[in-house]
Amino acid sequence: VSHVATEVVGPDATGSSHIGPVALIDVKRRPLADWSAVAKRAEDIAAGALLLALSLPLWLLIAAAIKLDSAGPVLFRQRRRGRNQQVFEMLKFRTMSVLEDGDDVRQAEKADPRVTRVGRWLRATSLDELPQLVNVLRGEMSLVGPRPHALIHDDMFGEAVKQYPVRS
């Protein structure tokens, strides 16, 4: 009677896995395997919570500046796709006079007239992205990529790049 090993060994550098002595070819590899996903989530929670706590006083100043500069809400919400193509509402500080979230979402251009005065400064410093820390803590996105795009852009990129939805 031969010995049959049932221990599952993870993928190796050649793109194959093993179940005991039997080699398997990985047809579709998971972007993050084993404990990597757990470590990434733990990093997101720890760093995200710390950054959120440290930045909250700045949030108040930014919110006041946005309100004084232009009419509209302080936060911009736009539907994006996260892990497993789940749709979520991504948060940013509003930097434009429009709130596009639909079938026609134009990317901002250099000297775009839709960008407010405070918005230019927020975009230049990337402070407009601070509210995404809430999305990170909710588990909707990660501090370390991939960057979610507006739904309409996801559809466009998905048609152009075959493996686009499977990025890690």
PDB file of C-alpha atoms in Angstrom:
ATOM      1  CA  VAL A   1       0.000   0.000   0.000  1.00  0.00           C
ATOM      2  CA  SER A   2       1.480   3.290  -1.031  1.00  0.00           C
ATOM      3  CA  HIS A   3       1.397   6.356   1.144  1.00  0.00           C
ATOM      4  CA  VAL A   4      -0.981   9.096  -0.088  1.00  0.00           C
ATOM      5  CA  ALA A   5      -0.175  12.527   1.262  1.00  0.00           C
ATOM      6  CA  THR A   6      -3.088  14.912   1.626  1.00  0.00           C
ATOM      7  CA  GLU A   7      -1.189  17.933   2.822  1.00  0.00           C
ATOM      8  CA  VAL A   8      -1.907  20.938   0.616  1.00  0.00           C
ATOM      9  CA  VAL A   9       1.143  23.031  -0.113  1.00  0.00           C
ATOM     10  CA  GLY A  10       0.683  26.560  -1.436  1.00  0.00           C
ATOM     11  CA  PRO A  11       1.794  27.843  -4.806  1.00  0.00           C
ATOM     12  CA  ASP A  12       5.478  27.992  -5.593  1.00  0.00           C
ATOM     13  CA  ALA A  13       7.403  30.409  -7.793  1.00  0.00           C
ATOM     14  CA  THR A  14       6.727  28.378 -10.958  1.00  0.00           C
ATOM     15  CA  GLY A  15       2.935  28.810 -10.946  1.00  0.00           C
ATOM     16  CA  SER A  16       2.145  25.347  -9.661  1.00  0.00           C
ATOM     17  CA  SER A  17       0.718  23.938  -6.466  1.00  0.00           C
ATOM     18  CA  HIS A  18       0.989  20.508  -4.892  1.00  0.00           C
ATOM     19  CA  ILE A  19      -1.420  18.193  -3.153  1.00  0.00           C
ATOM     20  CA  GLY A  20       1.005  15.833  -1.532  1.00  0.00           C
ATOM     21  CA  PRO A  21       3.333  14.583  -4.275  1.00  0.00           C
ATOM     22  CA  VAL A  22       0.925  15.513  -7.093  1.00  0.00           C
ATOM     23  CA  ALA A  23       1.851  18.709  -8.942  1.00  0.00           C
ATOM     24  CA  LEU A  24      -0.949  20.943 -10.211  1.00  0.00           C
ATOM     25  CA  ILE A  25      -0.742  23.853 -12.641  1.00  0.00           C
ATOM     26  CA  ASP A  26      -2.309  27.030 -11.274  1.00  0.00           C
ATOM     27  CA  VAL A  27      -4.725  28.189 -13.963  1.00  0.00           C
ATOM     28  CA  LYS A  28      -5.882  31.242 -12.046  1.00  0.00           C
ATOM     29  CA  ARG A  29      -3.863  32.295  -9.037  1.00  0.00           C
ATOM     30  CA  ARG A  30      -5.437  34.217  -6.212  1.00  0.00           C
ATOM     31  CA  PRO A  31      -3.927  37.700  -5.916  1.00  0.00           C
ATOM     32  CA  LEU A  32      -3.335  37.242  -2.187  1.00  0.00           C
ATOM     33  CA  ALA A  33      -3.080  33.714  -0.848  1.00  0.00           C
ATOM     34  CA  ASP A  34      -2.996  32.242   2.639  1.00  0.00           C
ATOM     35  CA  TRP A  35      -2.186  34.734   5.398  1.00  0.00           C
ATOM     36  CA  SER A  36      -1.274  37.571   3.022  1.00  0.00           C
ATOM     37  CA  ALA A  37      -4.891  38.743   2.832  1.00  0.00           C
ATOM     38  CA  VAL A  38      -5.207  38.663   6.636  1.00  0.00           C
ATOM     39  CA  ALA A  39      -1.957  40.609   7.058  1.00  0.00           C
ATOM     40  CA  LYS A  40      -3.054  43.190   4.488  1.00  0.00           C
ATOM     41  CA  ARG A  41      -6.405  43.674   6.261  1.00  0.00           C
ATOM     42  CA  ALA A  42      -4.702  43.969   9.674  1.00  0.00           C
ATOM     43  CA  GLU A  43      -2.359  46.594   8.228  1.00  0.00           C
ATOM     44  CA  ASP A  44      -5.329  48.478   6.765  1.00  0.00           C
ATOM     45  CA  ILE A  45      -7.142  48.521  10.116  1.00  0.00           C
ATOM     46  CA  ALA A  46      -4.123  49.538  12.219  1.00  0.00           C
ATOM     47  CA  ALA A  47      -2.713  52.182   9.872  1.00  0.00           C
ATOM     48  CA  GLY A  48      -6.157  53.390   8.782  1.00  0.00           C
ATOM     49  CA  ALA A  49      -7.363  53.908  12.362  1.00  0.00           C
ATOM     50  CA  LEU A  50      -4.168  55.742  13.322  1.00  0.00           C
ATOM     51  CA  LEU A  51      -4.268  58.002  10.267  1.00  0.00           C
ATOM     52  CA  LEU A  52      -7.969  58.721  10.790  1.00  0.00           C
ATOM     53  CA  ALA A  53      -7.458  59.659  14.444  1.00  0.00           C
ATOM     54  CA  LEU A  54      -4.505  61.916  13.629  1.00  0.00           C
ATOM     55  CA  SER A  55      -6.248  63.620  10.712  1.00  0.00           C
ATOM     56  CA  LEU A  56      -9.662  64.335  12.276  1.00  0.00           C
ATOM     57  CA  PRO A  57      -8.770  67.906  13.374  1.00  0.00           C
ATOM     58  CA  LEU A  58      -7.699  68.614   9.786  1.00  0.00           C
ATOM     59  CA  TRP A  59     -11.050  67.277   8.567  1.00  0.00           C
ATOM     60  CA  LEU A  60     -12.839  70.078  10.432  1.00  0.00           C
ATOM     61  CA  LEU A  61     -10.664  72.756   8.826  1.00  0.00           C
ATOM     62  CA  ILE A  62     -11.100  71.243   5.363  1.00  0.00           C
ATOM     63  CA  ALA A  63     -14.874  70.948   5.794  1.00  0.00           C
ATOM     64  CA  ALA A  64     -15.102  74.607   6.843  1.00  0.00           C
ATOM     65  CA  ALA A  65     -12.958  75.710   3.881  1.00  0.00           C
ATOM     66  CA  ILE A  66     -15.124  73.762   1.428  1.00  0.00           C
ATOM     67  CA  LYS A  67     -18.336  75.234   2.861  1.00  0.00           C
ATOM     68  CA  LEU A  68     -16.946  78.781   2.742  1.00  0.00           C
ATOM     69  CA  ASP A  69     -15.593  78.366  -0.800  1.00  0.00           C
ATOM     70  CA  SER A  70     -18.586  76.912  -2.655  1.00  0.00           C
ATOM     71  CA  ALA A  71     -22.135  75.643  -2.363  1.00  0.00           C
ATOM     72  CA  GLY A  72     -22.772  71.928  -2.002  1.00  0.00           C
ATOM     73  CA  PRO A  73     -21.939  69.062   0.316  1.00  0.00           C
ATOM     74  CA  VAL A  74     -18.545  68.687   1.969  1.00  0.00           C
ATOM     75  CA  LEU A  75     -18.188  65.076   0.919  1.00  0.00           C
ATOM     76  CA  PHE A  76     -18.289  63.697  -2.597  1.00  0.00           C
ATOM     77  CA  ARG A  77     -19.686  60.184  -2.907  1.00  0.00           C
ATOM     78  CA  GLN A  78     -19.175  58.031  -5.956  1.00  0.00           C
ATOM     79  CA  ARG A  79     -19.975  54.394  -6.571  1.00  0.00           C
ATOM     80  CA  ARG A  80     -16.909  52.238  -7.137  1.00  0.00           C
ATOM     81  CA  ARG A  81     -16.166  48.515  -7.259  1.00  0.00           C
ATOM     82  CA  GLY A  82     -14.074  46.898  -4.566  1.00  0.00           C
ATOM     83  CA  ARG A  83     -13.096  43.319  -3.800  1.00  0.00           C
ATOM     84  CA  ASN A  84     -15.097  40.711  -5.702  1.00  0.00           C
ATOM     85  CA  GLN A  85     -16.595  43.506  -7.801  1.00  0.00           C
ATOM     86  CA  GLN A  86     -18.777  44.640  -4.872  1.00  0.00           C
ATOM     87  CA  VAL A  87     -20.142  48.153  -5.406  1.00  0.00           C
ATOM     88  CA  PHE A  88     -19.527  50.621  -2.564  1.00  0.00           C
ATOM     89  CA  GLU A  89     -19.766  54.368  -2.096  1.00  0.00           C
ATOM     90  CA  MET A  90     -16.300  55.910  -2.007  1.00  0.00           C
ATOM     91  CA  LEU A  91     -15.887  59.102   0.007  1.00  0.00           C
ATOM     92  CA  LYS A  92     -13.728  62.110  -0.840  1.00  0.00           C
ATOM     93  CA  PHE A  93     -13.762  65.767   0.076  1.00  0.00           C
ATOM     94  CA  ARG A  94     -15.609  67.627  -2.671  1.00  0.00           C
ATOM     95  CA  THR A  95     -13.184  69.445  -4.962  1.00  0.00           C
ATOM     96  CA  MET A  96     -15.479  70.244  -7.893  1.00  0.00           C
ATOM     97  CA  SER A  97     -18.678  72.125  -8.508  1.00  0.00           C
ATOM     98  CA  VAL A  98     -20.252  68.943  -9.963  1.00  0.00           C
ATOM     99  CA  LEU A  99     -21.040  65.600  -8.348  1.00  0.00           C
ATOM    100  CA  GLU A 100     -20.712  63.117 -11.227  1.00  0.00           C
ATOM    101  CA  ASP A 101     -21.655  59.508 -10.553  1.00  0.00           C
ATOM    102  CA  GLY A 102     -23.337  57.830 -13.473  1.00  0.00           C
ATOM    103  CA  ASP A 103     -22.934  57.022 -17.139  1.00  0.00           C
ATOM    104  CA  ASP A 104     -21.021  60.222 -17.915  1.00  0.00           C
ATOM    105  CA  VAL A 105     -18.105  60.804 -15.550  1.00  0.00           C
ATOM    106  CA  ARG A 106     -15.468  63.116 -17.025  1.00  0.00           C
ATOM    107  CA  GLN A 107     -11.971  62.980 -15.599  1.00  0.00           C
ATOM    108  CA  ALA A 108     -10.641  66.289 -14.323  1.00  0.00           C
ATOM    109  CA  GLU A 109      -8.247  68.018 -16.692  1.00  0.00           C
ATOM    110  CA  LYS A 110      -5.499  70.563 -16.143  1.00  0.00           C
ATOM    111  CA  ALA A 111      -7.073  73.966 -15.341  1.00  0.00           C
ATOM    112  CA  ASP A 112     -10.527  72.331 -15.245  1.00  0.00           C
ATOM    113  CA  PRO A 113     -13.123  75.062 -14.507  1.00  0.00           C
ATOM    114  CA  ARG A 114     -15.206  72.595 -12.465  1.00  0.00           C
ATOM    115  CA  VAL A 115     -12.487  72.417  -9.783  1.00  0.00           C
ATOM    116  CA  THR A 116     -13.056  74.900  -6.948  1.00  0.00           C
ATOM    117  CA  ARG A 117     -10.342  77.106  -5.411  1.00  0.00           C
ATOM    118  CA  VAL A 118     -10.144  74.961  -2.279  1.00  0.00           C
ATOM    119  CA  GLY A 119     -10.446  71.895  -4.494  1.00  0.00           C
ATOM    120  CA  ARG A 120      -7.254  72.794  -6.358  1.00  0.00           C
ATOM    121  CA  TRP A 121      -5.341  72.916  -3.103  1.00  0.00           C
ATOM    122  CA  LEU A 122      -6.934  69.695  -1.813  1.00  0.00           C
ATOM    123  CA  ARG A 123      -6.071  67.870  -5.041  1.00  0.00           C
ATOM    124  CA  ALA A 124      -2.499  69.198  -5.096  1.00  0.00           C
ATOM    125  CA  THR A 125      -1.923  67.931  -1.548  1.00  0.00           C
ATOM    126  CA  SER A 126      -4.081  64.762  -1.939  1.00  0.00           C
ATOM    127  CA  LEU A 127      -5.989  65.793   1.188  1.00  0.00           C
ATOM    128  CA  ASP A 128      -9.237  65.301  -0.743  1.00  0.00           C
ATOM    129  CA  GLU A 129      -8.686  61.571  -0.277  1.00  0.00           C
ATOM    130  CA  LEU A 130      -8.656  61.568   3.547  1.00  0.00           C
ATOM    131  CA  PRO A 131     -12.301  60.404   3.823  1.00  0.00           C
ATOM    132  CA  GLN A 132     -11.293  57.199   2.031  1.00  0.00           C
ATOM    133  CA  LEU A 133      -9.866  56.123   5.389  1.00  0.00           C
ATOM    134  CA  VAL A 134     -13.489  55.426   6.355  1.00  0.00           C
ATOM    135  CA  ASN A 135     -13.787  53.160   3.298  1.00  0.00           C
ATOM    136  CA  VAL A 136     -10.569  51.405   4.336  1.00  0.00           C
ATOM    137  CA  LEU A 137     -11.829  50.774   7.871  1.00  0.00           C
ATOM    138  CA  ARG A 138     -15.132  49.451   6.473  1.00  0.00           C
ATOM    139  CA  GLY A 139     -13.128  46.965   4.399  1.00  0.00           C
ATOM    140  CA  GLU A 140     -14.357  48.411   1.093  1.00  0.00           C
ATOM    141  CA  MET A 141     -10.887  49.304  -0.151  1.00  0.00           C
ATOM    142  CA  SER A 142      -7.277  49.046   0.980  1.00  0.00           C
ATOM    143  CA  LEU A 143      -4.563  51.564   1.764  1.00  0.00           C
ATOM    144  CA  VAL A 144      -2.356  49.668  -0.685  1.00  0.00           C
ATOM    145  CA  GLY A 145      -4.166  49.317  -4.041  1.00  0.00           C
ATOM    146  CA  PRO A 146      -5.672  48.531  -6.286  1.00  0.00           C
ATOM    147  CA  ARG A 147      -7.278  51.914  -6.809  1.00  0.00           C
ATOM    148  CA  PRO A 148     -11.011  51.650  -7.464  1.00  0.00           C
ATOM    149  CA  HIS A 149     -12.385  53.670 -10.377  1.00  0.00           C
ATOM    150  CA  ALA A 150     -15.856  55.059 -11.145  1.00  0.00           C
ATOM    151  CA  LEU A 151     -18.204  52.308 -12.340  1.00  0.00           C
ATOM    152  CA  ILE A 152     -18.316  53.621 -15.904  1.00  0.00           C
ATOM    153  CA  HIS A 153     -14.506  53.661 -16.070  1.00  0.00           C
ATOM    154  CA  ASP A 154     -14.326  50.151 -14.610  1.00  0.00           C
ATOM    155  CA  ASP A 155     -16.562  48.972 -17.444  1.00  0.00           C
ATOM    156  CA  MET A 156     -14.386  50.717 -20.044  1.00  0.00           C
ATOM    157  CA  PHE A 157     -11.112  49.355 -18.598  1.00  0.00           C
ATOM    158  CA  GLY A 158     -12.651  45.899 -18.171  1.00  0.00           C
ATOM    159  CA  GLU A 159     -13.414  45.764 -21.892  1.00  0.00           C
ATOM    160  CA  ALA A 160      -9.913  46.916 -22.850  1.00  0.00           C
ATOM    161  CA  VAL A 161      -7.883  44.851 -20.369  1.00  0.00           C
ATOM    162  CA  LYS A 162      -8.948  41.213 -19.996  1.00  0.00           C
ATOM    163  CA  GLN A 163      -7.719  40.639 -16.415  1.00  0.00           C
ATOM    164  CA  TYR A 164      -8.638  44.124 -15.114  1.00  0.00           C
ATOM    165  CA  PRO A 165     -11.274  42.933 -12.588  1.00  0.00           C
ATOM    166  CA  VAL A 166      -8.854  40.409 -11.047  1.00  0.00           C
ATOM    167  CA  ARG A 167      -6.157  42.889  -9.988  1.00  0.00           C
ATOM    168  CA  SER A 168      -5.010  42.574  -6.405  1.00  0.00           C
TER     169      SER A 168
END
